[in-house]
Amino acid sequence: MNTAPNLTVIGEERPHHALGTPAIEVLSAEKIYSNGTRALLPVNLTINQGEFVTLLGPSGCGKSTLLKMIAGLVEPSDGKLMLWRKDSREKAQVPLSFVFQEATLMPWSNVHNNVRLPLDIAGVPRAEANTRVSEALELVGLGKFAKVLPRELSGGMQMRVSIARGLVTRPKLLLMDEPFGALDEITRNRLDSDLLRLWREQGLTVVFVTHSIHEAVFLSQRVIMMAARPGRVVEDIAINEPFPRDEDFRVSPTFARYARQLQDSLLQASQSGMES
Ligand code: ADP
């Protein structure tokens, strides 16, 4: 006899890890750099554990600044941030990784040793570190490339190494600053799909910076739209579409509708910026 509870699932399959518990709370955090540049007006934003959120906007709207504030790499001039409900100034040791646009690999060191670097810095014993590096390389599909030097790899593969280096510390939070911006479109699309798989499999919280509307629609559960002059958050747009998202999604009318919505929002935001 089937004793399963009577579940009704309407519409999307919810990611199992999206339970609505805050991972990141940005509380009136703003940034004026020491040279007087106002990079961000006060931002209020909550990102839940397990969410995939994109920061989208034109150059100079403060996307990187906000991401670096979340990472603790930039101090807010006013306001504060909480990570996993603890004041980020307490350096609460939430395991997070930051992936930059450049893969920034050590050219003299093979793929395995490049990925092992954060574990070496953290003093993880050699045998355990090696096991974790192998796991991380498998996750990004580079299991067979451990002994290869970075220059022997394509740009997309180098970025996979960078992502493996981000995952090897088993972070809860992955912060990505235009990681695929320098790649050709086909490679970027493939890495977008791989990233979504990793996000779901690993139960990560991801904050992803891009200025590509299409990338934002494909990846995100939520898009935080930002505008420049001065940098600020202008809109929080849900992309209420199920996962997994595949290549058919990219060419669907729904996708086009979201892209149009973001395009309009971006245009409106940039116009209001010029008037102010
Ligand atoms: P985005 O990532 O959206 O391009 P940024 O956060 O890099 O935006 O920059 C926002 C604004 O802050 C820009 O005007 C930029 O020139 C300025 N800015 C960024 N970093 C610094 C810094 N270290 N010192 C002074 N100004 C900065």
mmCIF file of C-alpha atoms and ligand atoms in Angstrom:
data_model
loop_
_atom_site.group_PDB
_atom_site.id
_atom_site.type_symbol
_atom_site.label_atom_id
_atom_site.label_comp_id
_atom_site.label_asym_id
_atom_site.label_seq_id
_atom_site.Cartn_x
_atom_site.Cartn_y
_atom_site.Cartn_z
ATOM 1 C CA MET A 1 0.000 0.000 0.000
ATOM 2 C CA ASN A 2 1.273 3.479 -0.782
ATOM 3 C CA THR A 3 1.635 5.352 2.523
ATOM 4 C CA ALA A 4 3.299 8.446 1.069
ATOM 5 C CA PRO A 5 1.771 11.732 2.243
ATOM 6 C CA ASN A 6 -0.553 13.404 -0.159
ATOM 7 C CA LEU A 7 1.616 16.108 -1.687
ATOM 8 C CA THR A 8 0.441 18.594 -4.218
ATOM 9 C CA VAL A 9 3.221 20.199 -6.193
ATOM 10 C CA ILE A 10 2.154 23.205 -8.177
ATOM 11 C CA GLY A 11 4.390 24.748 -10.780
ATOM 12 C CA GLU A 12 8.063 24.782 -9.976
ATOM 13 C CA GLU A 13 10.086 22.267 -8.098
ATOM 14 C CA ARG A 14 11.413 24.212 -5.110
ATOM 15 C CA PRO A 15 15.107 23.701 -4.426
ATOM 16 C CA HIS A 16 15.169 21.518 -1.315
ATOM 17 C CA HIS A 17 17.537 23.904 0.460
ATOM 18 C CA ALA A 18 15.502 27.118 0.047
ATOM 19 C CA LEU A 19 13.984 27.283 3.494
ATOM 20 C CA GLY A 20 13.877 31.029 3.932
ATOM 21 C CA THR A 21 16.564 31.374 6.609
ATOM 22 C CA PRO A 22 18.713 34.467 6.111
ATOM 23 C CA ALA A 23 22.267 33.886 4.952
ATOM 24 C CA ILE A 24 23.142 37.519 4.219
ATOM 25 C CA GLU A 25 21.487 40.607 5.676
ATOM 26 C CA VAL A 26 22.711 43.923 4.327
ATOM 27 C CA LEU A 27 21.421 46.568 6.735
ATOM 28 C CA SER A 28 21.645 50.131 5.433
ATOM 29 C CA ALA A 29 25.205 49.425 4.330
ATOM 30 C CA GLU A 30 26.729 52.145 2.192
ATOM 31 C CA LYS A 31 30.157 52.888 0.806
ATOM 32 C CA ILE A 32 32.123 56.042 0.245
ATOM 33 C CA TYR A 33 35.716 55.230 -0.729
ATOM 34 C CA SER A 34 38.557 57.177 0.869
ATOM 35 C CA ASN A 35 38.952 59.313 -2.282
ATOM 36 C CA GLY A 36 35.382 60.545 -1.785
ATOM 37 C CA THR A 37 33.731 58.335 -4.441
ATOM 38 C CA ARG A 38 30.244 57.373 -3.353
ATOM 39 C CA ALA A 39 30.085 53.817 -4.639
ATOM 40 C CA LEU A 40 26.831 52.789 -2.930
ATOM 41 C CA LEU A 41 23.864 54.521 -1.358
ATOM 42 C CA PRO A 42 22.534 52.610 1.687
ATOM 43 C CA VAL A 43 21.525 49.084 0.652
ATOM 44 C CA ASN A 44 18.988 46.896 2.439
ATOM 45 C CA LEU A 45 18.894 43.343 1.189
ATOM 46 C CA THR A 46 18.300 39.869 2.581
ATOM 47 C CA ILE A 47 19.529 36.770 0.781
ATOM 48 C CA ASN A 48 18.345 33.442 2.128
ATOM 49 C CA GLN A 49 20.359 30.305 2.633
ATOM 50 C CA GLY A 50 20.436 28.259 -0.547
ATOM 51 C CA GLU A 51 19.360 31.094 -2.816
ATOM 52 C CA PHE A 52 20.937 31.941 -6.163
ATOM 53 C CA VAL A 53 20.896 35.717 -6.431
ATOM 54 C CA THR A 54 22.375 37.875 -9.164
ATOM 55 C CA LEU A 55 23.510 41.483 -8.891
ATOM 56 C CA LEU A 56 22.829 43.049 -12.289
ATOM 57 C CA GLY A 57 23.605 46.532 -13.527
ATOM 58 C CA PRO A 58 25.873 48.703 -15.682
ATOM 59 C CA SER A 59 29.548 49.294 -14.940
ATOM 60 C CA GLY A 60 30.126 51.477 -11.925
ATOM 61 C CA CYS A 61 26.808 50.780 -10.154
ATOM 62 C CA GLY A 62 28.565 49.218 -7.176
ATOM 63 C CA LYS A 63 28.077 45.493 -7.872
ATOM 64 C CA SER A 64 31.670 44.607 -6.989
ATOM 65 C CA THR A 65 31.631 46.893 -4.002
ATOM 66 C CA LEU A 66 28.520 45.189 -2.632
ATOM 67 C CA LEU A 67 29.958 41.733 -3.286
ATOM 68 C CA LYS A 68 33.235 42.679 -1.600
ATOM 69 C CA MET A 69 31.334 44.056 1.383
ATOM 70 C CA ILE A 70 29.558 40.703 1.696
ATOM 71 C CA ALA A 71 32.946 38.987 1.508
ATOM 72 C CA GLY A 72 34.389 41.288 4.176
ATOM 73 C CA LEU A 73 36.984 42.591 1.698
ATOM 74 C CA VAL A 74 35.510 46.117 1.848
ATOM 75 C CA GLU A 75 34.200 47.735 5.043
ATOM 76 C CA PRO A 76 30.892 49.606 4.791
ATOM 77 C CA SER A 77 31.229 53.326 5.603
ATOM 78 C CA ASP A 78 27.963 53.082 7.490
ATOM 79 C CA GLY A 79 25.416 50.359 8.256
ATOM 80 C CA LYS A 80 26.353 46.731 8.694
ATOM 81 C CA LEU A 81 26.098 43.218 7.318
ATOM 82 C CA MET A 82 25.083 39.984 8.980
ATOM 83 C CA LEU A 83 26.234 36.596 7.716
ATOM 84 C CA TRP A 84 24.328 33.607 8.994
ATOM 85 C CA ARG A 85 22.781 35.937 11.587
ATOM 86 C CA LYS A 86 26.155 37.094 12.973
ATOM 87 C CA ASP A 87 27.611 40.572 12.557
ATOM 88 C CA SER A 88 30.174 40.262 9.760
ATOM 89 C CA ARG A 89 32.616 42.362 11.816
ATOM 90 C CA GLU A 90 32.890 39.424 14.209
ATOM 91 C CA LYS A 91 34.600 37.565 11.377
ATOM 92 C CA ALA A 92 32.223 34.731 12.160
ATOM 93 C CA GLN A 93 34.048 32.265 9.953
ATOM 94 C CA VAL A 94 31.217 31.530 7.578
ATOM 95 C CA PRO A 95 33.016 29.437 4.990
ATOM 96 C CA LEU A 96 32.857 31.475 1.804
ATOM 97 C CA SER A 97 34.756 31.529 -1.463
ATOM 98 C CA PHE A 98 35.267 34.383 -3.872
ATOM 99 C CA VAL A 99 35.676 33.695 -7.600
ATOM 100 C CA PHE A 100 36.995 36.567 -9.729
ATOM 101 C CA GLN A 101 36.692 37.272 -13.443
ATOM 102 C CA GLU A 102 40.314 36.302 -13.971
ATOM 103 C CA ALA A 103 41.122 32.715 -13.090
ATOM 104 C CA THR A 104 44.369 34.027 -11.447
ATOM 105 C CA LEU A 105 46.125 30.670 -11.488
ATOM 106 C CA MET A 106 49.788 30.184 -10.645
ATOM 107 C CA PRO A 107 51.318 29.555 -14.098
ATOM 108 C CA TRP A 108 54.199 27.447 -12.785
ATOM 109 C CA SER A 109 51.962 25.138 -10.782
ATOM 110 C CA ASN A 110 49.812 22.313 -12.118
ATOM 111 C CA VAL A 111 46.010 22.210 -11.833
ATOM 112 C CA HIS A 112 46.039 20.021 -8.711
ATOM 113 C CA ASN A 113 48.425 22.325 -6.826
ATOM 114 C CA ASN A 114 46.540 25.430 -7.900
ATOM 115 C CA VAL A 115 43.307 24.009 -6.487
ATOM 116 C CA ARG A 116 45.075 22.880 -3.311
ATOM 117 C CA LEU A 117 46.378 26.377 -2.520
ATOM 118 C CA PRO A 118 43.604 27.462 -0.084
ATOM 119 C CA LEU A 119 43.936 24.168 1.789
ATOM 120 C CA ASP A 120 47.715 24.609 2.029
ATOM 121 C CA ILE A 121 47.177 28.111 3.395
ATOM 122 C CA ALA A 122 44.657 26.742 5.921
ATOM 123 C CA GLY A 123 47.126 24.046 6.978
ATOM 124 C CA VAL A 124 44.943 21.099 5.968
ATOM 125 C CA PRO A 125 47.044 17.890 6.161
ATOM 126 C CA ARG A 126 48.472 16.859 2.801
ATOM 127 C CA ALA A 127 46.598 13.540 2.407
ATOM 128 C CA GLU A 128 43.198 15.027 3.222
ATOM 129 C CA ALA A 129 43.904 18.029 1.009
ATOM 130 C CA ASN A 130 44.771 15.779 -1.926
ATOM 131 C CA THR A 131 41.511 13.861 -1.547
ATOM 132 C CA ARG A 132 39.510 17.067 -1.440
ATOM 133 C CA VAL A 133 41.301 18.464 -4.501
ATOM 134 C CA SER A 134 40.458 15.310 -6.453
ATOM 135 C CA GLU A 135 36.806 15.624 -5.418
ATOM 136 C CA ALA A 136 36.677 19.298 -6.416
ATOM 137 C CA LEU A 137 38.244 18.571 -9.804
ATOM 138 C CA GLU A 138 35.699 15.803 -10.420
ATOM 139 C CA LEU A 139 32.894 18.241 -9.577
ATOM 140 C CA VAL A 140 33.986 20.626 -12.325
ATOM 141 C CA GLY A 141 34.733 17.858 -14.832
ATOM 142 C CA LEU A 142 38.524 18.215 -14.694
ATOM 143 C CA GLY A 143 39.375 14.912 -13.013
ATOM 144 C CA LYS A 144 41.745 13.977 -15.829
ATOM 145 C CA PHE A 145 43.605 17.299 -15.908
ATOM 146 C CA ALA A 146 45.214 17.356 -12.464
ATOM 147 C CA LYS A 147 48.793 17.262 -13.748
ATOM 148 C CA VAL A 148 48.356 19.820 -16.510
ATOM 149 C CA LEU A 149 49.730 23.375 -16.378
ATOM 150 C CA PRO A 150 47.239 26.269 -16.691
ATOM 151 C CA ARG A 151 48.644 27.452 -20.043
ATOM 152 C CA GLU A 152 47.697 24.101 -21.580
ATOM 153 C CA LEU A 153 44.019 24.744 -20.804
ATOM 154 C CA SER A 154 41.388 26.823 -22.609
ATOM 155 C CA GLY A 155 39.942 29.923 -20.903
ATOM 156 C CA GLY A 156 36.816 28.001 -19.922
ATOM 157 C CA MET A 157 38.840 25.169 -18.396
ATOM 158 C CA GLN A 158 40.990 27.663 -16.492
ATOM 159 C CA MET A 159 37.811 29.132 -15.052
ATOM 160 C CA ARG A 160 36.717 25.626 -14.019
ATOM 161 C CA VAL A 161 40.010 25.312 -12.136
ATOM 162 C CA SER A 162 39.244 28.604 -10.416
ATOM 163 C CA ILE A 163 35.780 27.330 -9.447
ATOM 164 C CA ALA A 164 37.287 24.063 -8.162
ATOM 165 C CA ARG A 165 39.665 26.160 -6.052
ATOM 166 C CA GLY A 166 36.594 27.969 -4.710
ATOM 167 C CA LEU A 167 34.774 24.720 -3.908
ATOM 168 C CA VAL A 168 37.700 22.848 -2.364
ATOM 169 C CA THR A 169 37.201 24.596 0.973
ATOM 170 C CA ARG A 170 33.571 23.370 0.987
ATOM 171 C CA PRO A 171 32.046 26.845 1.294
ATOM 172 C CA LYS A 172 28.454 27.570 2.216
ATOM 173 C CA LEU A 173 28.600 30.824 0.308
ATOM 174 C CA LEU A 174 30.001 31.329 -3.175
ATOM 175 C CA LEU A 175 30.573 34.926 -4.274
ATOM 176 C CA MET A 176 31.299 35.310 -7.982
ATOM 177 C CA ASP A 177 32.367 38.576 -9.621
ATOM 178 C CA GLU A 178 31.609 38.291 -13.359
ATOM 179 C CA PRO A 179 33.370 34.933 -13.457
ATOM 180 C CA PHE A 180 32.475 34.132 -17.069
ATOM 181 C CA GLY A 181 32.585 37.660 -18.478
ATOM 182 C CA ALA A 182 35.747 37.069 -20.496
ATOM 183 C CA LEU A 183 34.588 33.806 -22.082
ATOM 184 C CA ASP A 184 32.917 33.201 -25.429
ATOM 185 C CA GLU A 185 29.161 32.715 -25.345
ATOM 186 C CA ILE A 186 29.063 28.960 -25.858
ATOM 187 C CA THR A 187 31.608 28.339 -23.107
ATOM 188 C CA ARG A 188 29.816 30.788 -20.848
ATOM 189 C CA ASN A 189 26.487 29.013 -21.392
ATOM 190 C CA ARG A 190 28.050 25.673 -20.576
ATOM 191 C CA LEU A 191 29.645 26.999 -17.407
ATOM 192 C CA ASP A 192 26.352 28.631 -16.395
ATOM 193 C CA SER A 193 24.663 25.211 -16.615
ATOM 194 C CA ASP A 194 27.475 23.540 -14.679
ATOM 195 C CA LEU A 195 27.281 26.203 -12.016
ATOM 196 C CA LEU A 196 23.546 25.632 -11.553
ATOM 197 C CA ARG A 197 24.194 21.916 -11.163
ATOM 198 C CA LEU A 198 26.874 22.567 -8.523
ATOM 199 C CA TRP A 199 24.636 25.039 -6.695
ATOM 200 C CA ARG A 200 21.861 22.469 -6.458
ATOM 201 C CA GLU A 201 24.083 19.499 -5.635
ATOM 202 C CA GLN A 202 26.142 21.310 -3.020
ATOM 203 C CA GLY A 203 23.299 23.291 -1.439
ATOM 204 C CA LEU A 204 25.281 26.513 -1.875
ATOM 205 C CA THR A 205 24.166 30.089 -1.441
ATOM 206 C CA VAL A 206 25.409 31.966 -4.513
ATOM 207 C CA VAL A 207 25.706 35.710 -5.122
ATOM 208 C CA PHE A 208 26.693 36.248 -8.740
ATOM 209 C CA VAL A 209 27.663 39.559 -10.357
ATOM 210 C CA THR A 210 27.017 40.070 -14.047
ATOM 211 C CA HIS A 211 26.084 42.771 -16.505
ATOM 212 C CA SER A 212 24.501 40.232 -18.829
ATOM 213 C CA ILE A 213 20.710 40.239 -18.700
ATOM 214 C CA HIS A 214 20.538 36.805 -20.317
ATOM 215 C CA GLU A 215 22.952 35.275 -17.857
ATOM 216 C CA ALA A 216 20.972 36.781 -14.979
ATOM 217 C CA VAL A 217 17.677 35.320 -16.244
ATOM 218 C CA PHE A 218 19.170 31.901 -16.874
ATOM 219 C CA LEU A 219 20.860 31.551 -13.488
ATOM 220 C CA SER A 220 18.883 33.382 -10.895
ATOM 221 C CA GLN A 221 16.012 32.903 -8.528
ATOM 222 C CA ARG A 222 16.232 36.636 -7.865
ATOM 223 C CA VAL A 223 17.839 39.487 -9.742
ATOM 224 C CA ILE A 224 18.891 42.543 -7.752
ATOM 225 C CA MET A 225 18.840 45.374 -10.265
ATOM 226 C CA MET A 226 21.328 48.161 -9.588
ATOM 227 C CA ALA A 227 21.887 51.595 -11.111
ATOM 228 C CA ALA A 228 24.853 53.958 -11.242
ATOM 229 C CA ARG A 229 25.549 57.599 -10.382
ATOM 230 C CA PRO A 230 25.193 56.999 -7.521
ATOM 231 C CA GLY A 231 25.368 53.208 -7.148
ATOM 232 C CA ARG A 232 22.184 51.816 -5.629
ATOM 233 C CA VAL A 233 19.691 48.947 -5.628
ATOM 234 C CA VAL A 234 16.591 49.798 -7.620
ATOM 235 C CA GLU A 235 14.615 46.572 -7.948
ATOM 236 C CA ASP A 236 14.391 42.998 -6.711
ATOM 237 C CA ILE A 237 12.956 40.776 -9.444
ATOM 238 C CA ALA A 238 12.014 37.114 -8.944
ATOM 239 C CA ILE A 239 12.662 34.670 -11.786
ATOM 240 C CA ASN A 240 9.951 32.201 -10.854
ATOM 241 C CA GLU A 241 10.966 29.380 -13.159
ATOM 242 C CA PRO A 242 11.738 25.787 -12.212
ATOM 243 C CA PHE A 243 15.126 24.114 -12.037
ATOM 244 C CA PRO A 244 16.855 22.399 -13.659
ATOM 245 C CA ARG A 245 16.918 24.972 -16.428
ATOM 246 C CA ASP A 246 18.159 23.683 -19.739
ATOM 247 C CA GLU A 247 19.016 25.063 -23.155
ATOM 248 C CA ASP A 248 15.310 25.022 -24.129
ATOM 249 C CA PHE A 249 14.681 27.594 -21.397
ATOM 250 C CA ARG A 250 17.116 29.992 -23.088
ATOM 251 C CA VAL A 251 14.999 30.100 -26.238
ATOM 252 C CA SER A 252 11.562 30.004 -24.600
ATOM 253 C CA PRO A 253 9.028 32.866 -24.710
ATOM 254 C CA THR A 254 9.161 32.936 -20.894
ATOM 255 C CA PHE A 255 12.892 33.605 -21.009
ATOM 256 C CA ALA A 256 12.363 36.389 -23.541
ATOM 257 C CA ARG A 257 9.695 37.910 -21.332
ATOM 258 C CA TYR A 258 12.002 38.024 -18.320
ATOM 259 C CA ALA A 259 14.839 39.428 -20.438
ATOM 260 C CA ARG A 260 12.517 42.165 -21.652
ATOM 261 C CA GLN A 261 11.412 42.950 -18.105
ATOM 262 C CA LEU A 262 15.021 43.265 -16.946
ATOM 263 C CA GLN A 263 15.925 45.330 -20.002
ATOM 264 C CA ASP A 264 13.092 47.781 -19.273
ATOM 265 C CA SER A 265 14.045 47.966 -15.615
ATOM 266 C CA LEU A 266 17.700 48.588 -16.509
ATOM 267 C CA LEU A 267 16.752 51.328 -18.952
ATOM 268 C CA GLN A 268 14.475 52.997 -16.445
ATOM 269 C CA ALA A 269 17.150 52.796 -13.763
ATOM 270 C CA SER A 270 19.849 54.313 -15.959
ATOM 271 C CA GLN A 271 17.543 57.144 -17.044
ATOM 272 C CA SER A 272 16.610 57.982 -13.472
ATOM 273 C CA GLY A 273 20.350 57.975 -12.651
ATOM 274 C CA MET A 274 21.126 60.558 -15.329
ATOM 275 C CA GLU A 275 18.353 62.851 -14.168
ATOM 276 C CA SER A 276 19.446 62.845 -10.547
HETATM 277 P P1 ADP B 1 30.673 47.723 -10.681
HETATM 278 O O1 ADP B 1 31.179 46.449 -10.114
HETATM 279 O O2 ADP B 1 29.186 47.775 -10.778
HETATM 280 O O3 ADP B 1 31.324 48.095 -11.991
HETATM 281 P P2 ADP B 1 32.215 49.013 -8.582
HETATM 282 O O4 ADP B 1 31.722 48.529 -7.269
HETATM 283 O O5 ADP B 1 33.473 48.397 -9.110
HETATM 284 O O6 ADP B 1 31.044 48.906 -9.646
HETATM 285 O O7 ADP B 1 32.439 50.585 -8.498
HETATM 286 C C1 ADP B 1 31.456 51.503 -8.046
HETATM 287 C C2 ADP B 1 32.063 52.881 -8.037
HETATM 288 O O8 ADP B 1 33.091 52.934 -7.040
HETATM 289 C C3 ADP B 1 32.726 53.274 -9.350
HETATM 290 O O9 ADP B 1 32.538 54.660 -9.522
HETATM 291 C C4 ADP B 1 34.180 52.951 -9.106
HETATM 292 O O10 ADP B 1 35.031 53.776 -9.892
HETATM 293 C C5 ADP B 1 34.335 53.256 -7.630
HETATM 294 N N1 ADP B 1 35.371 52.443 -6.968
HETATM 295 C C6 ADP B 1 35.456 51.102 -6.948
HETATM 296 N N2 ADP B 1 36.513 50.699 -6.200
HETATM 297 C C7 ADP B 1 37.092 51.825 -5.739
HETATM 298 C C8 ADP B 1 38.226 52.084 -4.888
HETATM 299 N N3 ADP B 1 38.958 51.103 -4.381
HETATM 300 N N4 ADP B 1 38.521 53.382 -4.631
HETATM 301 C C9 ADP B 1 37.780 54.390 -5.124
HETATM 302 N N5 ADP B 1 36.707 54.220 -5.919
HETATM 303 C C10 ADP B 1 36.362 52.946 -6.220
#
